[in-house]
Coordinates of N, CA and C in Angstrom, one line a residue:
M191 N 24.0 -72.6 -87.6 CA 23.7 -73.2 -87.0 C 22.2 -74.0 -87.0
S192 N 22.3 -75.3 -87.1 CA 21.1 -76.3 -88.2 C 19.9 -76.3 -86.2
D193 N 18.6 -76.5 -87.6 CA 17.6 -76.5 -86.5 C 17.6 -77.6 -85.3
S194 N 17.8 -78.6 -85.5 CA 18.5 -79.7 -84.8 C 19.4 -79.3 -83.5
T195 N 20.9 -78.1 -84.0 CA 21.7 -78.2 -82.8 C 20.7 -77.1 -81.8
T196 N 19.7 -76.7 -82.5 CA 19.1 -75.4 -81.5 C 18.0 -76.1 -80.1
E197 N 17.3 -77.3 -81.1 CA 16.4 -78.1 -80.5 C 16.9 -78.7 -79.4
N198 N 17.9 -79.6 -79.9 CA 18.9 -80.4 -79.0 C 19.2 -79.5 -77.6
A199 N 20.0 -78.0 -77.8 CA 20.3 -77.9 -77.0 C 19.2 -77.2 -75.8
I200 N 17.9 -76.8 -76.4 CA 16.8 -76.2 -75.7 C 16.6 -77.7 -75.2
R201 N 16.1 -78.5 -75.5 CA 15.7 -80.0 -74.9 C 16.4 -80.3 -73.1
Q202 N 17.8 -79.8 -73.8 CA 18.9 -79.6 -73.0 C 18.3 -79.0 -71.5
F203 N 18.5 -77.6 -71.8 CA 18.2 -76.8 -71.2 C 17.0 -76.7 -70.8
L204 N 16.2 -77.3 -71.0 CA 15.0 -77.4 -70.1 C 14.5 -78.5 -69.2
A205 N 15.5 -80.1 -69.4 CA 16.1 -80.7 -68.2 C 16.8 -80.5 -67.2
V206 N 17.5 -79.9 -67.9 CA 18.3 -79.1 -66.7 C 17.8 -77.8 -65.7
F207 N 17.3 -77.0 -66.2 CA 16.1 -76.4 -66.2 C 15.0 -77.1 -64.9
R208 N 14.6 -77.6 -65.2 CA 13.5 -78.5 -64.3 C 14.0 -79.4 -63.7
R209 N 15.2 -79.5 -63.6 CA 15.7 -80.4 -62.4 C 16.4 -79.2 -61.2
M210 N 16.8 -78.7 -61.6 CA 16.9 -77.1 -60.4 C 16.1 -76.8 -60.3
L211 N 14.6 -76.3 -60.7 CA 13.7 -75.7 -60.0 C 12.6 -77.0 -58.7
S212 N 13.2 -78.2 -59.7 CA 12.6 -79.7 -58.6 C 13.3 -79.4 -57.4
T213 N 14.1 -79.0 -56.7 CA 14.9 -78.3 -55.3 C 14.0 -78.2 -54.8
G214 N 12.7 -76.7 -55.2 CA 12.2 -76.1 -54.3 C 12.6 -74.7 -54.8
R215 N 14.1 -75.0 -55.2 CA 14.6 -73.6 -54.5 C 14.6 -72.1 -55.7
K216 N 14.4 -70.9 -55.5 CA 14.2 -70.0 -57.1 C 15.6 -69.9 -58.0
V217 N 15.1 -70.0 -58.8 CA 16.2 -70.2 -60.1 C 16.5 -69.5 -61.7
A218 N 16.9 -68.7 -61.9 CA 17.0 -67.8 -63.6 C 17.7 -69.1 -64.1
A219 N 17.3 -68.2 -65.1 CA 17.4 -68.7 -66.2 C 19.0 -69.1 -66.7
E220 N 19.6 -68.0 -66.3 CA 20.6 -68.4 -66.7 C 21.8 -69.2 -66.0
D221 N 20.8 -69.6 -64.9 CA 21.8 -70.9 -63.7 C 22.0 -71.5 -64.8
A222 N 20.4 -72.6 -65.5 CA 20.3 -74.2 -66.2 C 20.7 -73.6 -67.4
S223 N 21.3 -72.3 -68.0 CA 21.6 -72.5 -69.0 C 23.3 -72.1 -69.5
R224 N 23.7 -72.3 -68.4 CA 25.4 -72.5 -68.0 C 25.8 -74.2 -68.2
A225 N 25.1 -74.6 -67.5 CA 25.5 -76.4 -67.9 C 24.8 -77.1 -69.0
V226 N 24.2 -76.2 -69.9 CA 24.1 -76.7 -71.1 C 25.3 -76.4 -72.4
D227 N 26.1 -77.8 -72.9 CA 26.8 -77.1 -73.7 C 26.3 -76.9 -75.2
T228 N 27.1 -76.0 -75.3 CA 27.0 -75.3 -77.2 C 28.2 -74.9 -77.9
P229 N 27.8 -75.2 -79.1 CA 28.3 -74.4 -79.8 C 28.9 -73.2 -79.8
D230 N 29.7 -73.0 -80.8 CA 30.3 -71.3 -80.8 C 29.3 -71.1 -81.6
G231 N 29.1 -69.8 -81.5 CA 28.5 -69.1 -82.2 C 26.2 -68.9 -81.7
F232 N 26.2 -69.6 -80.5 CA 25.1 -70.2 -80.0 C 24.5 -69.1 -80.1
D233 N 23.3 -68.4 -80.1 CA 22.7 -67.6 -79.1 C 22.0 -67.8 -78.3
R234 N 22.2 -67.8 -76.7 CA 21.7 -68.8 -75.3 C 20.3 -67.5 -75.3
R235 N 19.5 -66.4 -76.4 CA 18.9 -66.4 -76.3 C 17.2 -66.9 -76.2
A236 N 17.4 -68.1 -77.1 CA 17.4 -69.0 -77.8 C 16.3 -69.9 -76.8
F237 N 17.3 -69.8 -75.3 CA 16.1 -70.2 -74.4 C 14.9 -69.9 -73.7
G238 N 15.1 -68.5 -74.2 CA 14.2 -67.7 -73.1 C 12.5 -67.9 -74.1
P239 N 12.2 -68.1 -75.2 CA 10.7 -68.8 -75.9 C 10.6 -69.8 -74.9
A240 N 11.2 -70.8 -74.8 CA 11.1 -72.1 -73.8 C 10.6 -71.6 -72.4
V241 N 11.4 -70.8 -71.5 CA 10.8 -70.5 -70.4 C 9.9 -69.6 -70.1
S242 N 9.4 -68.3 -70.9 CA 8.0 -67.9 -71.1 C 6.8 -69.3 -71.9
A243 N 7.1 -69.9 -72.5 CA 5.8 -70.7 -72.3 C 6.1 -72.0 -70.8
M244 N 6.9 -72.0 -70.2 CA 6.9 -72.8 -68.7 C 5.7 -71.4 -68.1
A245 N 6.0 -70.4 -68.3 CA 4.9 -69.5 -67.3 C 4.1 -69.4 -68.0
R246 N 3.9 -69.3 -69.3 CA 2.4 -68.8 -69.8 C 1.3 -70.6 -69.6
D247 N 2.0 -71.2 -69.2 CA 1.5 -73.0 -69.4 C 1.4 -73.0 -67.8
G248 N 1.3 -72.2 -67.2 CA 1.5 -72.5 -65.0 C 2.3 -73.5 -64.7
E249 N 3.5 -73.9 -65.6 CA 4.4 -74.7 -64.8 C 5.6 -74.0 -64.4
I250 N 5.6 -72.6 -64.0 CA 6.6 -72.1 -63.2 C 6.0 -70.6 -62.9
V251 N 6.4 -69.8 -61.9 CA 5.8 -68.7 -61.4 C 7.0 -67.4 -61.5
A252 N 7.0 -66.5 -61.6 CA 8.2 -65.5 -61.5 C 8.2 -65.5 -59.7
A253 N 9.5 -65.3 -59.0 CA 9.8 -65.9 -58.2 C 10.3 -63.9 -57.2
G254 N 10.5 -63.1 -58.3 CA 11.1 -62.0 -57.8 C 12.3 -61.9 -58.8
F255 N 13.1 -61.0 -58.3 CA 15.2 -60.7 -59.6 C 15.7 -61.1 -58.5
R256 N 17.3 -60.7 -59.5 CA 18.6 -60.8 -58.2 C 19.6 -60.7 -59.7
L257 N 20.4 -60.3 -59.0 CA 21.5 -59.9 -59.9 C 21.9 -61.7 -60.9
S258 N 22.8 -60.8 -61.8 CA 23.0 -61.6 -62.7 C 24.5 -61.8 -62.3
T259 N 25.1 -63.5 -62.1 CA 26.3 -64.1 -62.0 C 27.1 -63.9 -62.6
Q260 N 27.2 -63.3 -64.3 CA 27.6 -63.5 -65.0 C 28.2 -62.2 -65.3
S261 N 30.1 -62.3 -65.4 CA 30.6 -60.5 -66.1 C 29.9 -60.5 -67.3
K262 N 29.7 -60.9 -68.2 CA 29.3 -60.9 -69.5 C 27.9 -59.8 -69.9
H263 N 27.2 -60.2 -68.4 CA 25.5 -60.0 -68.1 C 25.9 -58.3 -67.5
H264 N 27.1 -57.8 -67.0 CA 27.1 -56.9 -66.5 C 26.5 -56.3 -65.3
C265 N 26.1 -57.7 -64.2 CA 25.8 -57.5 -63.4 C 23.9 -57.1 -63.6
G266 N 23.9 -57.5 -64.8 CA 22.5 -57.4 -65.0 C 21.1 -57.7 -64.3
I267 N 20.0 -57.2 -64.3 CA 19.0 -57.8 -63.1 C 18.6 -59.5 -63.7
K268 N 18.2 -60.4 -63.2 CA 17.3 -61.7 -63.8 C 16.2 -61.8 -63.1
R269 N 15.3 -62.3 -63.8 CA 14.1 -62.7 -62.9 C 14.6 -64.3 -62.4
V270 N 13.7 -64.4 -61.2 CA 14.6 -66.0 -60.6 C 12.6 -66.7 -60.4
W271 N 12.7 -67.8 -60.8 CA 11.5 -68.6 -60.8 C 11.4 -69.7 -59.7
L272 N 10.1 -69.6 -59.7 CA 9.8 -71.2 -58.7 C 8.7 -72.1 -59.5
L273 N 9.2 -73.3 -59.0 CA 8.2 -74.3 -60.3 C 6.7 -75.0 -58.8
V274 N 5.6 -74.6 -60.0 CA 4.3 -74.4 -59.4 C 4.2 -75.8 -58.9
K275 N 3.9 -76.4 -57.7 CA 3.6 -77.7 -57.7 C 1.8 -77.7 -57.6
H276 N 1.2 -78.9 -58.5 CA -0.3 -78.8 -58.9 C -0.3 -80.1 -57.6
D277 N -0.4 -79.9 -56.8 CA -1.1 -80.5 -55.7 C -2.5 -80.1 -55.2
T278 N -3.3 -81.0 -55.5 CA -5.1 -80.3 -55.4 C -5.8 -80.5 -54.2
N279 N -6.1 -79.7 -53.6 CA -6.2 -79.1 -52.0 C -7.1 -79.3 -52.0
T280 N -8.1 -78.6 -50.6 CA -9.5 -79.7 -50.5 C -10.7 -78.6 -50.9
E281 N -10.7 -77.6 -51.1 CA -11.9 -76.9 -52.3 C -11.4 -76.8 -53.7
G282 N -10.4 -78.4 -53.9 CA -10.4 -78.4 -55.7 C -9.7 -77.7 -56.8
G283 N -9.0 -76.7 -55.8 CA -8.1 -75.9 -57.1 C -6.2 -76.7 -56.6
T284 N -5.8 -76.0 -56.9 CA -4.3 -76.0 -56.3 C -3.7 -75.4 -55.6
S285 N -2.4 -75.6 -55.3 CA -2.0 -75.2 -54.1 C -0.1 -75.0 -54.5
N286 N 0.2 -74.0 -54.6 CA 2.0 -73.7 -54.6 C 2.4 -73.5 -53.2
E287 N 2.1 -74.1 -52.2 CA 3.1 -74.2 -51.1 C 4.1 -74.8 -50.8

């Protein structure tokens, strides 16, 4: 698997994940990863560091857990995320409401 293939898949994943998050609903990374077309043998765990970076950078926050909807994950527990809204409030901070 070439680096450019992995980079393209991660870019696609991030675009889909951000679009899903922009609806204001809680989203698991597996939801976005299903929408990304990847070649056979691609390890979708490559999307994990991108999600971690979004959380570290304050773009998303953890919003709980749910059971996986994919049988291959054996109903494992998946973290769900919410997009952080960076609206400046009257005290000069940010709001996530």
